[in-house]
XYZ file of C-alpha atoms in Angstrom:
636
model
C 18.214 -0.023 14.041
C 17.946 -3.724 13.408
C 18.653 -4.903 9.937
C 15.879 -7.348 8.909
C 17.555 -8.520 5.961
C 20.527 -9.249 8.408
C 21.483 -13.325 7.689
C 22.445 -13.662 11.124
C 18.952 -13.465 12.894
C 18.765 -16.653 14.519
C 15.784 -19.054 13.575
C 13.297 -20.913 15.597
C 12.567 -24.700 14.285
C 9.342 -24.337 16.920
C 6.229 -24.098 14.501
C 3.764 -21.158 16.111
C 0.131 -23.026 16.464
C -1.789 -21.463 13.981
C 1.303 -21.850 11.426
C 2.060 -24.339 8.601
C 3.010 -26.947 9.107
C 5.205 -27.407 6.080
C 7.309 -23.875 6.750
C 10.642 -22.980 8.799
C 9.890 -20.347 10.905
C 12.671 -17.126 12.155
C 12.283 -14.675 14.334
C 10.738 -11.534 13.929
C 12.338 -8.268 14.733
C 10.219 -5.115 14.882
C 11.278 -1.872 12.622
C 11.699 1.295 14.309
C 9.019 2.850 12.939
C 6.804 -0.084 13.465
C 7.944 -0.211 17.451
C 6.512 2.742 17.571
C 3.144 1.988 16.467
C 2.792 -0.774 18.787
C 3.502 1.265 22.058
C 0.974 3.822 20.614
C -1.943 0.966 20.184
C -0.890 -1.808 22.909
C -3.695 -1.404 24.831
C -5.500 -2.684 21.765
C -3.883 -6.159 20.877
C -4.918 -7.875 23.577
C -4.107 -11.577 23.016
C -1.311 -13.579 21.965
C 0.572 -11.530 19.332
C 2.049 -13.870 15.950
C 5.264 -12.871 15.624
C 6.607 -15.588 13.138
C 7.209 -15.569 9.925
C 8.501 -17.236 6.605
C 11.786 -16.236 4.775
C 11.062 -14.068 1.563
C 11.147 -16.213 -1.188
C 14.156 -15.550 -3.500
C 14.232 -13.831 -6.686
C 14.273 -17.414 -8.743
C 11.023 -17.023 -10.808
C 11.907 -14.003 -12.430
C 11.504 -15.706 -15.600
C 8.078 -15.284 -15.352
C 7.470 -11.779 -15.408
C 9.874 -10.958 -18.293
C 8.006 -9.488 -21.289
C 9.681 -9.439 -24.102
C 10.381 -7.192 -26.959
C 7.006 -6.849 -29.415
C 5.063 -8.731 -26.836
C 2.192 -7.140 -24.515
C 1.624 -7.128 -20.551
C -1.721 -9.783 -19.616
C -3.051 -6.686 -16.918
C -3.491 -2.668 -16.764
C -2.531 -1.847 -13.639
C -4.133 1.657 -12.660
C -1.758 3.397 -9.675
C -2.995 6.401 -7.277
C -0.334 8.610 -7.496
C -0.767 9.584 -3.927
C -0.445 13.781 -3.212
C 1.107 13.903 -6.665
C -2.217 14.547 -8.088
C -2.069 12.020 -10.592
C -3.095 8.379 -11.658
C -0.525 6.116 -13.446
C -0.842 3.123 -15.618
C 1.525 0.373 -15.438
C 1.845 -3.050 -17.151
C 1.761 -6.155 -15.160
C 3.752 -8.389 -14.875
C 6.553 -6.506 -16.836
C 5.733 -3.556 -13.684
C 6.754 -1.116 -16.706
C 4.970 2.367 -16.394
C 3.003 2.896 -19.560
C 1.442 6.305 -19.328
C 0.609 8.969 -16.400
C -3.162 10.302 -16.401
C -2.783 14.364 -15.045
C -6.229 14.302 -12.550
C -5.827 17.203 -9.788
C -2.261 18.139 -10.927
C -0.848 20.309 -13.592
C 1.028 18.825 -16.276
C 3.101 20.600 -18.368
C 3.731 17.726 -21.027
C -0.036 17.443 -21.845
C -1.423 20.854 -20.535
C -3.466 19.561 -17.853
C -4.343 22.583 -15.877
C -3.167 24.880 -18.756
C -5.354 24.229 -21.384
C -8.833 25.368 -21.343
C -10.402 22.351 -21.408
C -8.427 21.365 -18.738
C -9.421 23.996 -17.010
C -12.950 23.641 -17.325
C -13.102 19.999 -16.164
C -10.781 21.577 -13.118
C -13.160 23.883 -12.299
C -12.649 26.639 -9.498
C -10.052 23.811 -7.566
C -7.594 24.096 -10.861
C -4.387 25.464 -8.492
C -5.217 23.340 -5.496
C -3.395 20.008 -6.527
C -4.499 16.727 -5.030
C -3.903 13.772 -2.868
C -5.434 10.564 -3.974
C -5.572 7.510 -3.216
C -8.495 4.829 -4.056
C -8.605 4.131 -8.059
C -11.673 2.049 -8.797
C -13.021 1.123 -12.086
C -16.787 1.204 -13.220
C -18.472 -2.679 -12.872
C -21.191 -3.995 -15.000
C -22.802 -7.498 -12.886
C -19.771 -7.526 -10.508
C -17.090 -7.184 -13.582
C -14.747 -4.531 -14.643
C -16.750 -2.979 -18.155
C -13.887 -0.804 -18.657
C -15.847 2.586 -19.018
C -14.273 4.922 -16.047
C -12.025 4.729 -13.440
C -12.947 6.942 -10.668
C -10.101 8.186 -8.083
C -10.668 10.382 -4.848
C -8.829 13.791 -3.874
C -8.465 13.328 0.437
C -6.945 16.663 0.223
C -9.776 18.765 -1.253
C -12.846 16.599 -0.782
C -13.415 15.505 -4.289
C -14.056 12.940 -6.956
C -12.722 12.684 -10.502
C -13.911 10.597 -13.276
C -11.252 9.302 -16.180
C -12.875 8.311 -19.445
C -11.712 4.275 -20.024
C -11.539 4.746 -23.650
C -9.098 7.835 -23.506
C -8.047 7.789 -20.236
C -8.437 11.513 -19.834
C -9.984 12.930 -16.479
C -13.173 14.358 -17.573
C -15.265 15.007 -14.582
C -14.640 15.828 -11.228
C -16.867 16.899 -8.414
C -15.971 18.480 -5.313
C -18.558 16.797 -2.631
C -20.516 19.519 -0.042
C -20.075 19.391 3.641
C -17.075 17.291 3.634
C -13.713 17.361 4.084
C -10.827 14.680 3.590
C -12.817 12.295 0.962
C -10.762 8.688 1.869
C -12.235 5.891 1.104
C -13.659 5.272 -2.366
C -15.449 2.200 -4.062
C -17.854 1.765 -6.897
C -21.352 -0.550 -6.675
C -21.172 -3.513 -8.257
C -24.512 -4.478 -9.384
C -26.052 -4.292 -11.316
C -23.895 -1.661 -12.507
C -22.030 1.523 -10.923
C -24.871 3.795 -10.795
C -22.938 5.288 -7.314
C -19.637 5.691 -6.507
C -19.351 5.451 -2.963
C -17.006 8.290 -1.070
C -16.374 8.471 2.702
C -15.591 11.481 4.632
C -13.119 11.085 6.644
C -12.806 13.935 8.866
C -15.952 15.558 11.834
C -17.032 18.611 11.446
C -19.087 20.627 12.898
C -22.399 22.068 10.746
C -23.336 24.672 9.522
C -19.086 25.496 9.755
C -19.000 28.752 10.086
C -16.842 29.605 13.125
C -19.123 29.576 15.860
C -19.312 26.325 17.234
C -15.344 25.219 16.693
C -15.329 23.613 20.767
C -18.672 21.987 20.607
C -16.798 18.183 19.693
C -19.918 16.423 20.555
C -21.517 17.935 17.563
C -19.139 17.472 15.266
C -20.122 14.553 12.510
C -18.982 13.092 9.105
C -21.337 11.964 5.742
C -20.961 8.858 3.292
C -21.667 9.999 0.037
C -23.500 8.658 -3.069
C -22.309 10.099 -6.669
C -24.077 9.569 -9.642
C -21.268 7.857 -11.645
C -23.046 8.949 -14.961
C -23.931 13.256 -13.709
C -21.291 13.092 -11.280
C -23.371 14.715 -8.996
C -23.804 13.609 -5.461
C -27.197 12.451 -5.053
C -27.170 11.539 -1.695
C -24.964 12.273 1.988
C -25.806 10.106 5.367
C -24.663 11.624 8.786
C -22.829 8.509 10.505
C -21.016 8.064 13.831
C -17.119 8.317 14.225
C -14.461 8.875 11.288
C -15.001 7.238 7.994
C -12.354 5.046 6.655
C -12.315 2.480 3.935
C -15.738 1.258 2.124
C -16.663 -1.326 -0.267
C -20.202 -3.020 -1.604
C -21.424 -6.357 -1.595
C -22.424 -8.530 -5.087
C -26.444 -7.806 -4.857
C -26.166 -4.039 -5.211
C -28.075 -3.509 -2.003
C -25.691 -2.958 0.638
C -22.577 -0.804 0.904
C -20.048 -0.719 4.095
C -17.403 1.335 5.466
C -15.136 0.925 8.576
C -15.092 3.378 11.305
C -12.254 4.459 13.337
C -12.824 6.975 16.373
C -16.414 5.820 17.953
C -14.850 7.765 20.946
C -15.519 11.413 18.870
C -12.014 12.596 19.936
C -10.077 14.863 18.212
C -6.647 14.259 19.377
C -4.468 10.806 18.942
C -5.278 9.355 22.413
C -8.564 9.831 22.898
C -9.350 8.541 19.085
C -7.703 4.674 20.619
C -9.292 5.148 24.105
C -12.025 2.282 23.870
C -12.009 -1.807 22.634
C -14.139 -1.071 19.472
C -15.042 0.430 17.293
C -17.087 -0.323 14.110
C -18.702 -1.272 10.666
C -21.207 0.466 9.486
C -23.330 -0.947 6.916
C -25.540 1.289 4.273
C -28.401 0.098 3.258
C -29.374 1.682 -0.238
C -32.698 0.504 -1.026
C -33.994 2.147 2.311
C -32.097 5.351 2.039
C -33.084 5.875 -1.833
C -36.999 5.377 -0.631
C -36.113 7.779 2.388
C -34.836 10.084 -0.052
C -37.458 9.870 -2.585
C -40.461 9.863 0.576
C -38.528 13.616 1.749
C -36.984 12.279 4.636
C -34.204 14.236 4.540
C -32.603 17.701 5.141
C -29.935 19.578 3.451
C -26.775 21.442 4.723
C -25.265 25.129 4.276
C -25.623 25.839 0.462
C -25.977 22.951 -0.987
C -29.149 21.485 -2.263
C -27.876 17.605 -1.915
C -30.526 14.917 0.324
C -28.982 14.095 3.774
C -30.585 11.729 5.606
C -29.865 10.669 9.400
C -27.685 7.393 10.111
C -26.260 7.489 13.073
C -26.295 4.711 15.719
C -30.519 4.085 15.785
C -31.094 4.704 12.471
C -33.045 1.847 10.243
C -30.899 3.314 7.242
C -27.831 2.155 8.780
C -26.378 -1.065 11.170
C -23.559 -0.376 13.341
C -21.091 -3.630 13.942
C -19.122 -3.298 16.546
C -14.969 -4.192 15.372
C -11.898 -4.400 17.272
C -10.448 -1.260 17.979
C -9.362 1.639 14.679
C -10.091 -0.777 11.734
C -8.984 0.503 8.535
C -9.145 -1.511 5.431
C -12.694 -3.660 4.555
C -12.707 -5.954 0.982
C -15.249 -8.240 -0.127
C -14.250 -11.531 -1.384
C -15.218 -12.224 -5.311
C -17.548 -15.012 -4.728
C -19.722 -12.217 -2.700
C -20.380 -14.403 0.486
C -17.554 -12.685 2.820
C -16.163 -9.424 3.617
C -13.466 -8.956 5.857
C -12.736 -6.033 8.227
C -8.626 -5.187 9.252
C -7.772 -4.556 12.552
C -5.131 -2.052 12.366
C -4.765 -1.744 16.071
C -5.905 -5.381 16.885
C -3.695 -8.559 15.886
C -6.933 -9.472 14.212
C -9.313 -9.411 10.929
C -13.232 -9.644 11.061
C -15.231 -11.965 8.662
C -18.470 -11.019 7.838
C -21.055 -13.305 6.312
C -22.959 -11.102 3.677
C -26.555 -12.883 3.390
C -26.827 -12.408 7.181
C -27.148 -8.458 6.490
C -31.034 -8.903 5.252
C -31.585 -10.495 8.596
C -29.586 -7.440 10.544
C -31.950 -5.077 9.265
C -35.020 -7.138 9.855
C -33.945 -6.814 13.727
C -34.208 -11.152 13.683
C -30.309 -11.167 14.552
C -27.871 -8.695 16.278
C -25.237 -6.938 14.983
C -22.044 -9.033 15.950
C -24.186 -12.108 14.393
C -23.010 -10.943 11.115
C -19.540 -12.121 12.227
C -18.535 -15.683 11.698
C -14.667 -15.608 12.247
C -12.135 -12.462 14.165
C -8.828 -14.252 14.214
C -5.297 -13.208 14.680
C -2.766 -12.743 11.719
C -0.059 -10.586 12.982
C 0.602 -7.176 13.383
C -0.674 -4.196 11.866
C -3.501 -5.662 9.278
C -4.767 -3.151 6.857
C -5.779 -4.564 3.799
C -7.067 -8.315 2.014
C -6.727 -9.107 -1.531
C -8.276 -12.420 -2.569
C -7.819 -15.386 -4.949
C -9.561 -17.703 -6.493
C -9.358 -20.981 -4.242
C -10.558 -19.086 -1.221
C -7.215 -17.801 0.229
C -7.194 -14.301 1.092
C -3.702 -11.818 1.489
C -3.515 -9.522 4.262
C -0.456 -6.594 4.665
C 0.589 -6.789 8.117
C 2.559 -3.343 8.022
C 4.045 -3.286 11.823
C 5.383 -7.364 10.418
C 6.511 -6.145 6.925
C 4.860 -9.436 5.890
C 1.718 -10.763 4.184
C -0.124 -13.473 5.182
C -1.953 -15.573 3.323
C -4.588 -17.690 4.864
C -7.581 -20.319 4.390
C -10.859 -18.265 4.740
C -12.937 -21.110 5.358
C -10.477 -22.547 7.680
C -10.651 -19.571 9.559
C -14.527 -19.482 10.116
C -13.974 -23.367 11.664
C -11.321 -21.969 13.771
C -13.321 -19.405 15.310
C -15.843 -21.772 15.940
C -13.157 -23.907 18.795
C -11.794 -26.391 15.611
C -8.057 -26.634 15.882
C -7.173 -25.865 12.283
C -4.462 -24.247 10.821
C -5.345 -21.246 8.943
C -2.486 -19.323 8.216
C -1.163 -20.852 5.243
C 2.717 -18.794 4.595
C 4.040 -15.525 5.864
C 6.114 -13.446 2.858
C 8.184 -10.650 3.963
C 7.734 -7.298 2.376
C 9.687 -4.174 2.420
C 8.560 -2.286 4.426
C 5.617 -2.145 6.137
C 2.966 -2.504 3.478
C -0.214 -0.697 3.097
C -2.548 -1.359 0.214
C -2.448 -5.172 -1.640
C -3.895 -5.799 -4.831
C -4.090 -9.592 -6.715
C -5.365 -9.520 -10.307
C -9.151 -9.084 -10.881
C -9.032 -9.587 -7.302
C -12.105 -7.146 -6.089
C -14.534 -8.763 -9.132
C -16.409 -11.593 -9.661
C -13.367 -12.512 -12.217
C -10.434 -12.848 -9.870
C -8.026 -14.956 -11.311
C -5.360 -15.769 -8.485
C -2.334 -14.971 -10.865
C -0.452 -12.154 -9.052
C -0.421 -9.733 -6.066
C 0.649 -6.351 -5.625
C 2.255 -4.796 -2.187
C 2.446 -1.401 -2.243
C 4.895 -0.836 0.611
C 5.141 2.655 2.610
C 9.040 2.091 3.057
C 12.227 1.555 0.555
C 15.097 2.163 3.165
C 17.987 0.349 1.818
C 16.417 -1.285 -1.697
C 17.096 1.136 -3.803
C 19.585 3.454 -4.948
C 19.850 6.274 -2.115
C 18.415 10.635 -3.761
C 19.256 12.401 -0.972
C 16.825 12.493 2.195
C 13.718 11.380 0.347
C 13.272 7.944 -0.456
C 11.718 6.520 -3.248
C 8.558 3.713 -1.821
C 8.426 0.404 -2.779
C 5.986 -1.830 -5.147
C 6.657 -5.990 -4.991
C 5.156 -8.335 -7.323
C 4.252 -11.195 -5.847
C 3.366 -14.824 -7.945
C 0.514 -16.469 -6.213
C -0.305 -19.139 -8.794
C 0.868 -22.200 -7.015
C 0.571 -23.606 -3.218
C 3.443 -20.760 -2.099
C 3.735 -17.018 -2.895
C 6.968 -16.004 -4.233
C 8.457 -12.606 -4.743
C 9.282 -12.151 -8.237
C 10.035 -8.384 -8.733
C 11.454 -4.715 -6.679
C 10.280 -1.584 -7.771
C 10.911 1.424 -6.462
C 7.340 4.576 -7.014
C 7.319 7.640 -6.265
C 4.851 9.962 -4.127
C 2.953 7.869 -2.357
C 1.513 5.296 -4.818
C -0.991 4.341 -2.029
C -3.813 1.938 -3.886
C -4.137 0.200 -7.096
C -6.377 -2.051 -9.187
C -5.094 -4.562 -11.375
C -7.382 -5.396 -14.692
C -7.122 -8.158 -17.517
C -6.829 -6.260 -20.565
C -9.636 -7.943 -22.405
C -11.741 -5.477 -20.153
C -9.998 -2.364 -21.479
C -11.249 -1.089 -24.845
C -8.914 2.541 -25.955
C -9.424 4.654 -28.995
C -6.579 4.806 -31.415
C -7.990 8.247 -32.550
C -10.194 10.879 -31.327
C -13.836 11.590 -32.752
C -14.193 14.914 -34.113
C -17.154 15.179 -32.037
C -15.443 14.331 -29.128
C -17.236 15.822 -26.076
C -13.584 17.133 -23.904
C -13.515 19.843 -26.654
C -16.941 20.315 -27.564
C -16.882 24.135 -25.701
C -14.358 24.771 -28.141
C -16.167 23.558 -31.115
C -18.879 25.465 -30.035
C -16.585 28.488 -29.838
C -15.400 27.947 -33.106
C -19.018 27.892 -34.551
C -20.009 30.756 -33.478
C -16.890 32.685 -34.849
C -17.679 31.183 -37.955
C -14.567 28.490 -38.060
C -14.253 25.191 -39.759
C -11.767 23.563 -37.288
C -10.896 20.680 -39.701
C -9.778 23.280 -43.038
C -10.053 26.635 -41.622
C -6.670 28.575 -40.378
C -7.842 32.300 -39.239
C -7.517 34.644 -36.823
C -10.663 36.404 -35.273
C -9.772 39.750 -33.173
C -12.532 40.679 -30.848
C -11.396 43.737 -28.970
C -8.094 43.108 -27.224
C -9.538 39.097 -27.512
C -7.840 37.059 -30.085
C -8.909 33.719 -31.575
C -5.502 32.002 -33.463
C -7.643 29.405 -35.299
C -4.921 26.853 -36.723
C -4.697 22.990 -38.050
C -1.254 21.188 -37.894
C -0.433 17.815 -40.207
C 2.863 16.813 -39.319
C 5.723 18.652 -39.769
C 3.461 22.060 -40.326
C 1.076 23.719 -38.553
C -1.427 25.435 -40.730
C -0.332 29.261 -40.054
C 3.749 30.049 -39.828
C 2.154 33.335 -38.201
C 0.043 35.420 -36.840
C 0.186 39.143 -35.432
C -1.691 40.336 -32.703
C -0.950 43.886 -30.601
C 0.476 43.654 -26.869
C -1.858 43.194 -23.798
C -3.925 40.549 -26.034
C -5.562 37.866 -24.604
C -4.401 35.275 -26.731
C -6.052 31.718 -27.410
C -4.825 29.453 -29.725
C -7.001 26.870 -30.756
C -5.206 23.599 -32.529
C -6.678 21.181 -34.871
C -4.488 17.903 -35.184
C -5.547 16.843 -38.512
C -3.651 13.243 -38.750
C -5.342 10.299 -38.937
C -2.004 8.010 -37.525
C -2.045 6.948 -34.319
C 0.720 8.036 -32.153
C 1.570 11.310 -34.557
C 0.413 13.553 -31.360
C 1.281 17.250 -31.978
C 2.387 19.924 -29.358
C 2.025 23.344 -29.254
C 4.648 25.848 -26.846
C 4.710 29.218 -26.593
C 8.161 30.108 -25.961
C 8.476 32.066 -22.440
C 4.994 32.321 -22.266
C 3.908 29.408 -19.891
C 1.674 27.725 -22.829
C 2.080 24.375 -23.835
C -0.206 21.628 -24.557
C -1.145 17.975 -26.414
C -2.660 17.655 -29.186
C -3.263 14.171 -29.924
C -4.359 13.032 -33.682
C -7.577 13.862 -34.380
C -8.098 16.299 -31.178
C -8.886 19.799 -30.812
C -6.951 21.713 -27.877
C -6.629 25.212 -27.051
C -4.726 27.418 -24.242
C -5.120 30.914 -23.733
C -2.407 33.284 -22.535
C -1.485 37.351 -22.312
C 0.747 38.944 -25.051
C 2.352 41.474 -22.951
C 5.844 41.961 -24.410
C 6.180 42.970 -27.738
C 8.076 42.032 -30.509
C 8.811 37.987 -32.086
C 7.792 35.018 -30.150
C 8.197 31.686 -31.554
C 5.850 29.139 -31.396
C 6.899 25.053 -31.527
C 5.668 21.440 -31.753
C 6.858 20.016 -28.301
C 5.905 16.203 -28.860
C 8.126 14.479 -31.002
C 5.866 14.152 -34.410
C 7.987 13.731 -37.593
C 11.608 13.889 -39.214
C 11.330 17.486 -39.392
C 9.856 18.915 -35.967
C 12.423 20.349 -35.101
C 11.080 23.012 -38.298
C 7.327 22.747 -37.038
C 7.120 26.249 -35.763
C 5.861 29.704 -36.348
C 5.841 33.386 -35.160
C 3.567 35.465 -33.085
C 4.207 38.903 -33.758
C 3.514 41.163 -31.001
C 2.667 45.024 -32.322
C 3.888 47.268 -29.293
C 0.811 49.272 -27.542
């Protein structure tokens, strides 16, 4: 395989046409895995094919990113933690990971998944784990209000919902006759009443068995969820496979690109034709179809579906070059731009045109105002503030930053140069973030690559590499790489956020509502959670009722006979931030958080008699290595 750090490449001085002027140019070498790619879509690029590119800027500017001792990062960045299960906050620029938010996973340092609580925001899905991918966080007049962050689950069709002021997952809703949820994005304006969630995969319905061969019937749904009930008030049957989505800055349209118009089911037949498309949702006329009964429902579940596929006056369908993947609107609100994938090319779509789509005064490709070529392999634009966009060219291992505006003239025959630099990456990058980017608010400070490949950055763990996140400085005329770091598990989106927008709680409420089933529980047994420590047998069900204030918990311990079910219900009574409290039951599989302030409780099966100790497991005071007790287990 070729080396594309090798030094001994040999450069071009010849300037490609649609290149700056004021950059030295070498040439590009494909990857293996990128090689591959391209034989699998060639008969989709079409055209002449960029294959320049600038050197990676060095590591000079370092400087900037270094945060130092006592002083705080400018931006939260919020990481998908990919099929780990799990979102992760880091701190930009210093890239330092700051905390890991347990969503669809279990998590035995904070008892996600364990704890009952847990458990009930889990649901029936608690074992199943998670893949996501899309973290988005709740808008208020196109800007971050810091309330959620919502995050899909591709691998078992659902949504989750993580509190802003906690940053605890407390909702999460599996969406009906779906499967594969993908692409995720919240409405803008006014506010995120709907979180928008595509389906990615056809299927056929009702999906019982009995129609498995009949492809032509097989279809996928957008879906609306209530961001406030997180229930899914509304589906719409589309054409093809569902990909990415976004919304525009008026609140009354959201989009999603298509991949698959062909309705294939294998590889080949899925890239057959030219095209394929964007399809644009229009809200206000599916809410009134909704709301007028124009709609059915599927299988079991009770949620309105109304028609929109290709005909439809719900939907427009725009037709794209061929397997586009990623679609972002631009913070000003005017453009949105489509990624090729498959095609050298992005699509620019003028927004305000969409009122005369659905009118039926224009057609749908006179939404369009620029398709030009950028490379190879575009799947996703970030945007800054002076009307440059970013887009990953993964087959190039390069993003390319270019002139918007410059592009529409160039699509209309003006010889203009739009591409402004070319950055190599590494390796082959999917997502791109830049800060505030995807709000009215974007600030054109820094961008994020999250790239699918490490190879030979990083120190080598045996056969599974670690993946690769580069900071990139985009403040001045020329973006410069400025840090490495190597992620784990497929980190596959994030959002970056100023953190004036983020507003946490140093302490819990005691009315808290992620324990308020177990302050009901405790009510009707007749506990005061904040002074009482009891224990209230019901049968072979036993209530361990205890506060802790660090280093004690308030029982040393309790007794309780064997084949108990066991739950122990802790009240962290400390009123100092960071003095979280654990409790473990040793070889028992129970362990949880209890942060100050918080109720928690697990529940577990005394089935071996005899003593079991009991032990703070967070770190909590000079003496925690003495917070601990006894469960005393009375053989049957």
């Amino acid at each position: 395989m070729i080396n594309p750090k090798d030094k001994n490449l040999p450069e071009i001085d010849t300037q490609d046409s649609q290149a700056s002027e004021h950059v030295k140019l070498s040439r590009r070498l494909f990857l293996g895995g990128g090689a591959a790619l391209v034989g699998a879509g060639a008969a989709g690029l079409g055209g002449s094919l960029l294959t320049a590119n600038v050197q990676a800027a060095g590591n000079s500017n370092a400087a900037h990113i270094n945060v130092g001792p006592g002083e705080l990062d400018e931006y939260y960045g919020f990481w998908s933690g990919g099929h780990s299960g799990e979102v992760r906050i880091l701190g930009l620029p210093s890239m330092r990971e700051l905390m890991r938010i347990p969503v669809f996973n279990v998590d035995s340092a904070t008892g996600w998944g364990l704890t009952n609580e847990s458990k009930a925001v889990l649901g029936e899905n608690a074992p199943l784990g998670g893949d996501c991918h899309h973290p988005h966080m709740s808008m208020t007049d196109g800007q971050y209000d810091g309330k959620y962050v919502f995050i899909n689950d591709k691998a078992n069709s659902r949504v989750a919902r993580i509190r802003g002021d906690i940053m605890k997952t407390d909702k999460i809703t599996t969406i009906p006759n779906t499967q594969a949820i993908h692409g995720l994005r919240v409405q803008k304006v006014p506010y995120t009443k709907y979180i928008f969630a595509n389906a990615e995969f056809r299927i056929p319905h009702p999906n019982n068995g009995l129609a498995m061969d009949a492809i032509d019937k097989y279809y996928t749904l957008f879906s609306a969820v209530n961001a406030e009930t997180m229930e899914v008030d509304w589906q719409v049957i589309v054409d093809g496979n569902l990909d990415n989505t976004d919304a525009d800055y008026t609140g009354k349209y959201a989009f999603s690109t298509c991949y698959n118009a062909e309705g294939a089911v294998d590889l080949a037949g899925s890239m057959r034709d030219e095209r394929d498309h964007l399809v644009i949702f229009n809200i206000e006329r599916i809410e009134a179809a909704v709301k007028a009964g124009n709609f059915q429902t599927l299988g079991d579940s009770k949620v309105p579906v109304v028609n929109g596929r290709k005909g439809s006056d719900l939907t427009a369908y725009v037709p794209v070059p061929k397997n586009p993947h990623g679609i972002n609107t631009a913070p000003g609100g005017k453009y949105a731009v489509a990624n090729g994938k498959l095609s050298p090319t992005v699509t620019v779509f003028e927004l305000a045109k969409f009122d005369a789509l659905f009118d039926g005064s224009i057609k749908p490709r006179d939404t369009v105002v620029a398709e030009v070529e950028l490379g190879l392999g575009p799947l996703h634009t970030a945007f800054d503030n002076r009307g440059n966009a970013y887009t990953t060219l993964f087959i190039d291992s390069q993003i390319c930053k270019w002139d918007v505006e410059k592009a529409i003239r160039a699509y209309k025959g003006e010889k203009v140069n739009y591409i402004l630099q070319k950055l190599d990456v590494h390796y082959q990058p999917g997502h791109n973030h830049t800060t505030m980017g995807e709000t009215r608010d974007a600030d054109g400070k820094y961008l994020i690559s999250l790239c699918k490949f490490s190879k030979d950055r990083f120190l080598q763990c045996g056969p599974l590499h670690a993946e690769n996140d580069q900071l990139i400085d985009i403040s001045g005329d020329e973006m410069k790489l400025l840090h490495d770091g190597p992620t784990y598990a497929e980190p596959h989106d994030c959002m970056i956020v100023h953190r004036s927008k983020v507003k946490t709680a140093k302490l819990y409420k005691r009315d808290d509502p992620t324990f308020a089933g177990t302050v009901a529980m405790a009510k009707a047994d007749g506990v005061t959670l904040e002074t009482d420590n009891k224990v209230i047998r019901d049968g072979n069900k036993v209530r361990v009722y205890m506060t802790s204030v660090a280093p004690s918990y308030g029982m040393d311990q309790f007794s309780v006979k064997q084949g108990d079910e066991v739950t122990v219900i802790v009240t962290n009574l400390d009123q100092i931030e960071d003095v979280t409290h654990g409790f473990c039951m040793v070889n028992h599989g129970a362990q949880m958080e209890i942060s100050p302030q918080q109720t928690a409780s697990i529940t577990f099966k005394a089935d071996r008699p005899g003593v079991h100790w009991y032990y703070c497991n967070w770190f909590c005071h000079a003496l925690h290595m003495e917070m601990r007790g006894r469960m005393l287990v009375e053989p049957a």
